[in-house]
XYZ file of C-alpha atoms in Angstrom:
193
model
C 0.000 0.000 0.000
C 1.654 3.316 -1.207
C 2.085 6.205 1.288
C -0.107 8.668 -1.050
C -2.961 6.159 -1.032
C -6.299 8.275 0.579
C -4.362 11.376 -0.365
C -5.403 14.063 -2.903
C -2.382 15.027 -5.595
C -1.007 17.724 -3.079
C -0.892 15.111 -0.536
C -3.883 16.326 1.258
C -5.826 13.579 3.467
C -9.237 13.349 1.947
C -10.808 12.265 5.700
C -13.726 13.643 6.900
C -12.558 13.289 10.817
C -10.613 15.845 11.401
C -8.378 15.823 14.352
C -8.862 18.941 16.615
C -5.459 19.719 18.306
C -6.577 21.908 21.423
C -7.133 21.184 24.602
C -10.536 19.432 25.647
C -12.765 21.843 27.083
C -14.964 20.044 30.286
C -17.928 22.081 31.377
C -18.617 21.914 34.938
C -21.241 19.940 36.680
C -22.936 22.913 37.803
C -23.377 23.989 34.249
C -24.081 20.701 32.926
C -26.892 19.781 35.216
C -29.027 22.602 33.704
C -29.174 20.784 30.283
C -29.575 17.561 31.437
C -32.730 18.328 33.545
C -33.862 20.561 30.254
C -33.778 17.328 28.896
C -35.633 15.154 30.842
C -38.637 17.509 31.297
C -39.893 16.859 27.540
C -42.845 15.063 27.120
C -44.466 13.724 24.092
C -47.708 12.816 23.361
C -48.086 10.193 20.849
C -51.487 8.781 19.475
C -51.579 4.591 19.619
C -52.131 4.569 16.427
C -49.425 6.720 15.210
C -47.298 5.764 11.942
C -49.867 2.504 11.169
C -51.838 1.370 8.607
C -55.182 3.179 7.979
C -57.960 0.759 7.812
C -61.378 1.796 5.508
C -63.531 1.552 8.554
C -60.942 4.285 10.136
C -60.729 6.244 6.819
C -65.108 5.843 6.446
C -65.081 7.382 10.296
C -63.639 10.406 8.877
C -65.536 10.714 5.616
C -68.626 10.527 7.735
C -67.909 12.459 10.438
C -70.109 15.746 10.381
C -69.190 19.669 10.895
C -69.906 19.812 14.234
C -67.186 17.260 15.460
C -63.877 18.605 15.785
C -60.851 17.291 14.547
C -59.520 16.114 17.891
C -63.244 14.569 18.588
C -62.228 12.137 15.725
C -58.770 11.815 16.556
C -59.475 10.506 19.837
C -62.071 7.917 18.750
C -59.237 6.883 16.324
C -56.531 6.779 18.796
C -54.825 8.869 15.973
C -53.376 12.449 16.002
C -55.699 15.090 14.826
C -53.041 15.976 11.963
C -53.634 12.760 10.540
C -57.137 12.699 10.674
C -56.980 16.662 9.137
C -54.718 15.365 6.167
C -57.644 12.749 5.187
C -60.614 15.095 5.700
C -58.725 17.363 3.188
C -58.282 14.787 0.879
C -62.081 13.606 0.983
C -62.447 17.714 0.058
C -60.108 17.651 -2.060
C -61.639 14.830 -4.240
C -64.943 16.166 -4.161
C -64.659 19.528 -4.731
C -62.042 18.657 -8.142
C -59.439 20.870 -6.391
C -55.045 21.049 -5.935
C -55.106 17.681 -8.744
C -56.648 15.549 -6.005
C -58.387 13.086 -8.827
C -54.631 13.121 -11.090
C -53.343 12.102 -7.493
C -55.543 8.905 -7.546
C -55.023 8.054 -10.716
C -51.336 8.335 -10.854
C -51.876 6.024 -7.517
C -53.650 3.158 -9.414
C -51.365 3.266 -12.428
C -48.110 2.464 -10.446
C -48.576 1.984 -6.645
C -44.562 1.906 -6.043
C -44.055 5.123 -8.107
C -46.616 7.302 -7.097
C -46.981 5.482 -3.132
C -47.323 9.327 -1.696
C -50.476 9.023 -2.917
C -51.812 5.998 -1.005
C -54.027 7.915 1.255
C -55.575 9.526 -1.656
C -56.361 6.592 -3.391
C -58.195 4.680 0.055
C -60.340 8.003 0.415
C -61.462 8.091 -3.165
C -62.472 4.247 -2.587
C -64.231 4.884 0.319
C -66.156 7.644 -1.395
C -66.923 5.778 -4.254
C -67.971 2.676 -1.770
C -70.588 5.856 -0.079
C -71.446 6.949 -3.874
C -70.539 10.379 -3.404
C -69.050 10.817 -6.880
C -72.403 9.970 -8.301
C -74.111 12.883 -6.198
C -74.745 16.209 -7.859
C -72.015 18.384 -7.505
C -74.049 20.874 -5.317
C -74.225 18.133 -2.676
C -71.045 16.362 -3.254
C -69.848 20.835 -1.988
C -71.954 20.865 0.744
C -70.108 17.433 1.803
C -66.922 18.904 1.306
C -66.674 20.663 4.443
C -63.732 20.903 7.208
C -64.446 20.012 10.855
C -64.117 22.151 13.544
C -60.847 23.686 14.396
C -59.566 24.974 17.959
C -58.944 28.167 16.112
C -58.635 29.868 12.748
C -55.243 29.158 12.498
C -54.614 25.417 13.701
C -52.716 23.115 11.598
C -53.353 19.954 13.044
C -49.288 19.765 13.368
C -48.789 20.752 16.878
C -46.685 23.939 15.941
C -49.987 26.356 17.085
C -50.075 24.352 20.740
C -46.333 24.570 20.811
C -46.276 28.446 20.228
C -49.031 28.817 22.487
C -46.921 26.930 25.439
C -44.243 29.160 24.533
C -45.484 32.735 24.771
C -47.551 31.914 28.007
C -44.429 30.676 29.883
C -42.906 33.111 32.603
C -39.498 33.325 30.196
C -37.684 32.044 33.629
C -36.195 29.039 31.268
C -35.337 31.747 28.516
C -33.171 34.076 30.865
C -31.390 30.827 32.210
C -30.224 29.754 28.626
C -29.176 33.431 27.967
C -27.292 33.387 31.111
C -25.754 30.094 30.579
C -24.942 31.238 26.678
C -23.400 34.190 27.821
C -21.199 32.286 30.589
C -19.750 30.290 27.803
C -18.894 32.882 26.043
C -17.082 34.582 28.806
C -15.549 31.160 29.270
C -14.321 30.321 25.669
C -12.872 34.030 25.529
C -10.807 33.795 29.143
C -9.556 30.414 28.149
């Protein structure tokens, strides 16, 4: 094996470790504990029926459900997040109404289930409509079936990231003024040293 082998031309080693020559920093316990209690506080809520397979009974629940229920109504009765049971609703709407290429979606869907597999949820609402006969409804009623459920507020996205913002602006900002504190003690430490 030559010497240059791994090298560039110049002689240059190609590795992506690269060996960092100073001194290990530690951070003291004191410091330290902060971020590891940060990190056991974090709690996550996860529906039992998160990341599985839809079933049509499941996929009918939402098709059916009316106005008045709300998205997390459904989503608990699913054991499923109300995200999930948004992004289905949508699609139902989607399909009925004609709108963002919803039927294209389907169709690319039947024509090549590995290519177009994005499209799976797509495809089990349109069957479940077609199983209700929905498509063969005047269009005027097939609209007035194409309607969201209710929504904690205008802007909920059924993603969490409204809930999360929420828990952030009503917090005291007691955990914000420790992380600026501890920031600004590491930089005062990595300038001294």
């Amino acid at each position: 094996m030559s010497e240059m082998q791994g090298q560039g031309s110049q002689g240059v080693s190609k590795r992506r470790l690269q060996v960092n020559p100073d001194a290990l920093r530690l951070v003291p316990a004191e410091k330290r504990e902060f971020w590891e209690k940060l990190a056991k506080e974090a709690e996550i809520n996860i529906a039992s029926q998160f990341g599985k397979r839809w079933t049509m009974l499941a996929t009918l629940t939402v098709i059916l459900a009316t106005p008045d229920e709300t998205y997390e109504d459904v989503a608990d009765a699913l054991n499923r997040s109300p995200g999930a049971v948004r992004y289905r609703r949508q699609a139902m709407i989607h399909l009925l109404r004609d709108e963002h290429s919803a039927v294209d979606r389907v169709e690319a869907y039947r024509s090549d289930p590995k290519k177009h597999h994005k499209w799976s949820d797509y495809a089990q609402v349109a069957e479940a409509i077609e199983q209700l006969g929905y498509f063969d409804l005047p269009v005027r009623e097939q609209f007035a079936l194409a309607v969201p459920l209710g929504q904690p507020s205008k802007s909920w996205r059924g993603d969490g990231s409204s809930a999360a913002l929420a828990q952030r602006k009503s917090r005291d900002g007691s955990l914000k003024e420790e992380v600026r504190r501890l920031l600004d003690e590491a930089r005062n430490f990595s300038t001294t040293s």
